Short mmCIF file of C-alpha atoms in Angstrom, two decimals:
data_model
loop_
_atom_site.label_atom_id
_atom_site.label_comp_id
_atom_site.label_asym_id
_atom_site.label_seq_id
_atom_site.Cartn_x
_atom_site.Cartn_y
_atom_site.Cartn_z
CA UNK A 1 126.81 98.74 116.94
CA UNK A 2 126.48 100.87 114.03
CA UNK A 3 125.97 97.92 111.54
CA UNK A 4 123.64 96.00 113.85
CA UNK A 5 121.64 99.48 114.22
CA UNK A 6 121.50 100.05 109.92
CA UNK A 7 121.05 96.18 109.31
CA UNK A 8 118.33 95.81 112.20
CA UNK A 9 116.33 98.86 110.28
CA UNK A 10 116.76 97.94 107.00
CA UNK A 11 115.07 94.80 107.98
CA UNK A 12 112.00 96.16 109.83
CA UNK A 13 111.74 98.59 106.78
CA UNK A 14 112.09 96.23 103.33
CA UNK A 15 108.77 94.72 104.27
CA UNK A 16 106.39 97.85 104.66
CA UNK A 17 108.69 99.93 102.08
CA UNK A 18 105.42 99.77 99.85
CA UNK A 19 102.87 100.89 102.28
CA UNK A 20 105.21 103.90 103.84
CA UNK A 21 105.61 104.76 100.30
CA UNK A 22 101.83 105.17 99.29
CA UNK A 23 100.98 106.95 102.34
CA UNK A 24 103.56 109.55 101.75
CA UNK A 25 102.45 109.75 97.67
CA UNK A 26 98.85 110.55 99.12
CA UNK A 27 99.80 112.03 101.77
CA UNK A 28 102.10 114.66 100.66
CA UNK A 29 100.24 115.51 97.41
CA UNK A 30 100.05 118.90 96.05
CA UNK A 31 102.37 120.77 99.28
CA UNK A 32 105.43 118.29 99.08
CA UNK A 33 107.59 115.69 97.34
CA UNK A 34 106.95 112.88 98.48
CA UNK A 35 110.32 111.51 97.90
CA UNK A 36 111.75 114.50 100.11
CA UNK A 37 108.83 113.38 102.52
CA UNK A 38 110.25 109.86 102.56
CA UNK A 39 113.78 110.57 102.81
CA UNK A 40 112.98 112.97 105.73
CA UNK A 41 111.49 110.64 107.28
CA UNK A 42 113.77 107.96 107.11
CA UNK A 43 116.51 109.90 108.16
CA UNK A 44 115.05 111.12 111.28
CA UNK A 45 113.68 107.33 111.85
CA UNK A 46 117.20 106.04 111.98
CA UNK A 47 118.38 109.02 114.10
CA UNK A 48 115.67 108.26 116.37
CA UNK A 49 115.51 104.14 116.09
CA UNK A 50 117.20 103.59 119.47
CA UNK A 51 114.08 105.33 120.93
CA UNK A 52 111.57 103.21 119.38
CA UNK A 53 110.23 100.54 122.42
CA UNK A 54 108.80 98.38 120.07
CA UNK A 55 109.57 97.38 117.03
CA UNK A 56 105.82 95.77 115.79
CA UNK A 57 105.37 99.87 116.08
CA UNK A 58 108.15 100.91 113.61
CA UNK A 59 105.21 101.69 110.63
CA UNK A 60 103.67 103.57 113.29
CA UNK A 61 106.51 105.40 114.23
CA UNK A 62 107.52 106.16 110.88
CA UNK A 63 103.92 107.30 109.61
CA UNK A 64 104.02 109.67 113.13
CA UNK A 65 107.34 111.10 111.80
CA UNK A 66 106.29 111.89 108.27
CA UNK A 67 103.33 113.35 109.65
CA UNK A 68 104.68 115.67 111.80
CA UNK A 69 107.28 116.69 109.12
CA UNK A 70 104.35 117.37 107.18
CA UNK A 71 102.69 119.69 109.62
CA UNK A 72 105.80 121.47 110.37
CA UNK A 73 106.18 122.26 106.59
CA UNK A 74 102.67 123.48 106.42
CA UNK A 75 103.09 125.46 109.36
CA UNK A 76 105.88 127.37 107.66
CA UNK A 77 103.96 127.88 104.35
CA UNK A 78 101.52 130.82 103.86
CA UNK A 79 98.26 130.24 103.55
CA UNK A 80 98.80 130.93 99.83
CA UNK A 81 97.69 127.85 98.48
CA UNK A 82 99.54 126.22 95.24
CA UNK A 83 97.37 126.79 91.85
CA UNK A 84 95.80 123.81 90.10
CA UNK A 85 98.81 124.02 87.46
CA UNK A 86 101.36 123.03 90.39
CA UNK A 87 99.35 120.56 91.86
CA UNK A 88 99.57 118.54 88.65
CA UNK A 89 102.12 115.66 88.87
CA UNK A 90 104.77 115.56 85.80
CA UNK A 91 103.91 112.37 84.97
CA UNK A 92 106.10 110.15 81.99
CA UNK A 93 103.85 107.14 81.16
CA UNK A 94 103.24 105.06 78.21
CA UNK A 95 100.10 105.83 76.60
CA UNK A 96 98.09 103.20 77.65
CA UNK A 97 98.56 104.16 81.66
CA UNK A 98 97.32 107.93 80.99
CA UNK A 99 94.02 107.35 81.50
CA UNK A 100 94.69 106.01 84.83
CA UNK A 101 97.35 107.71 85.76
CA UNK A 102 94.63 111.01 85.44
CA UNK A 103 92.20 109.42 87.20
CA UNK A 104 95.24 108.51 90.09
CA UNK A 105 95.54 112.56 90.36
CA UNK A 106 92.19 113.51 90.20
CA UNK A 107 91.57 111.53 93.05
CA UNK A 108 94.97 112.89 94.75
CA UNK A 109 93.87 116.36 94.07
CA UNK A 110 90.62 115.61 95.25
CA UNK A 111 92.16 114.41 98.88
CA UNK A 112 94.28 117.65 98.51
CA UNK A 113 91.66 119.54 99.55
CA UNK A 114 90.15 117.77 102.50
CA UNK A 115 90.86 118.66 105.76
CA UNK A 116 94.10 117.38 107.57
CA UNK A 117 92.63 114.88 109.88
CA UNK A 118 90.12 113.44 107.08
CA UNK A 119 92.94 113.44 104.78
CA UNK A 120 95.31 110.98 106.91
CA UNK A 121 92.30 109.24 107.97
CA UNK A 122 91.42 108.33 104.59
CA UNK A 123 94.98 107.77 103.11
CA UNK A 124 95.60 105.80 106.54
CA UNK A 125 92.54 103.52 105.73
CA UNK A 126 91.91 103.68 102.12
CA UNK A 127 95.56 103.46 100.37
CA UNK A 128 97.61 102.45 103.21
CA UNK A 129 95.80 99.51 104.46
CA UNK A 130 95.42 100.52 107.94
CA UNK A 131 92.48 99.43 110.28
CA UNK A 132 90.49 102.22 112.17
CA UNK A 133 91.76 101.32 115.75
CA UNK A 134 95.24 101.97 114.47
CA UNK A 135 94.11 105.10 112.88
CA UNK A 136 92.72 106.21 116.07
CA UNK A 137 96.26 105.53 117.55
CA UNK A 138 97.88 107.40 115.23
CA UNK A 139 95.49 110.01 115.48
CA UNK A 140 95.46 109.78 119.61
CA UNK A 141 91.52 110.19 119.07
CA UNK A 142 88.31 107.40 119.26
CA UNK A 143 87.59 105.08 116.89
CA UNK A 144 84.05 106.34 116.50
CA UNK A 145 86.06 109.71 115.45
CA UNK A 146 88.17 108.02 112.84
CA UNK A 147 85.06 106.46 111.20
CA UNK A 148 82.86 109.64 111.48
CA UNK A 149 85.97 111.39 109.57
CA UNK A 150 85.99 108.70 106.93
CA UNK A 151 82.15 109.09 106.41
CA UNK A 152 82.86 113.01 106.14
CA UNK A 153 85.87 112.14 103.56
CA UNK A 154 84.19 109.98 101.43
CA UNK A 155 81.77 112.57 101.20
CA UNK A 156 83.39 115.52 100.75
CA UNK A 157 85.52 113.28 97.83
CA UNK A 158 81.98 112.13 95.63
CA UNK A 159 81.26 115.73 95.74
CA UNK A 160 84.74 116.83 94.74
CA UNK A 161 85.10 114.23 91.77
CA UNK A 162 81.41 114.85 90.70
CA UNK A 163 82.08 118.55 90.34
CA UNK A 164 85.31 118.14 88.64
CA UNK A 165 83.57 115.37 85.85
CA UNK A 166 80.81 118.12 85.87
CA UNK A 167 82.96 121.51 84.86
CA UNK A 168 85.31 118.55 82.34
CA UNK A 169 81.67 118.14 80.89
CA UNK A 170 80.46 121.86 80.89
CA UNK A 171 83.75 122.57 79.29
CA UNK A 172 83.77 119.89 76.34
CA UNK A 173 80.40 121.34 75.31
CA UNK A 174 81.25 124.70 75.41
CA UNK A 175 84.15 124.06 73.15
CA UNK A 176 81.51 122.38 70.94
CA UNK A 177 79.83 125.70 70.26
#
């Protein structure tokens, strides 16, 4: 039963491997590793499998997981928050990536600092691929919610990325002085 169990998992996982793995990059940013996140996750996924009633709902069930992890590892962290120098990812790249690669984090960072529920909501839709009434599952909350916290996060992110290109800019002619 064992094998069946492993083999039977390892097949509903392969194919959304790629999509669990972006929404716990995004989603984990700046308070956890998201490779911790993941293997977390999948452990407790496989403890759990034999609960799961339906296996169309394994991303589902597997995004639930990983977000509750999450929130239990928040809960136990103070409410001192990390400093901009630990948020930064140690990133190896060739040259020619860099500039995206930055612009990758500044946009992470930027979703680091929205509120929980805008945050998944946004990962969810934006990076993860899912559709609003599957957000609202997730969420247990209405659609119209879901999109009203995507209008809010898209928001709140201009505003974050315009003031971060602004104090870049402030800063580059300062230095010119």
């Amino acid at each position: 039963m064992t094998a069946t169990k492993k083999k039977r998992f390892m097949e509903l996982y392969e194919p959304i491997h790629v999509r669990f793995e972006k929404f716990c990059k995004a989603r984990a940013y700046g308070n956890f590793n998201f490779k911790d996140l993941m293997h977390d996750a999948l452990v407790v996924a496989y403890e759990r499998f034999d609960s799961l009633k339906h296996e169309e709902a394994f991303l589902h069930f597997l995004f639930g997981i990983a977000i509750r992890l999450l929130a239990n590892e928040n809960r136990k962290i103070s409410t001192e928050r990390f400093s901009d120098h630990s948020q930064v990812y140690n990133y190896s790249v060739e040259s020619d990536r860099t500039e995206r690669l930055l612009e990758i984090n500044s946009l992470y960072e930027a979703i680091s600092r929205l509120p929980d529920q805008q945050k998944e909501s946004i990962i969810l839709f934006e990076i993860s691929g899912f559709s609003i009434k599957e957000i609202a599952e997730l969420q247990e909350s209405s659609e119209d919610a879901v999109k009203q916290r995507l209008v809010r996060s898209r928001k709140k992110l201009v505003e974050l990325m315009t003031e971060k290109k602004e104090v870049a800019l402030n800063s580059l002619s300062y230095d010119r002085r």
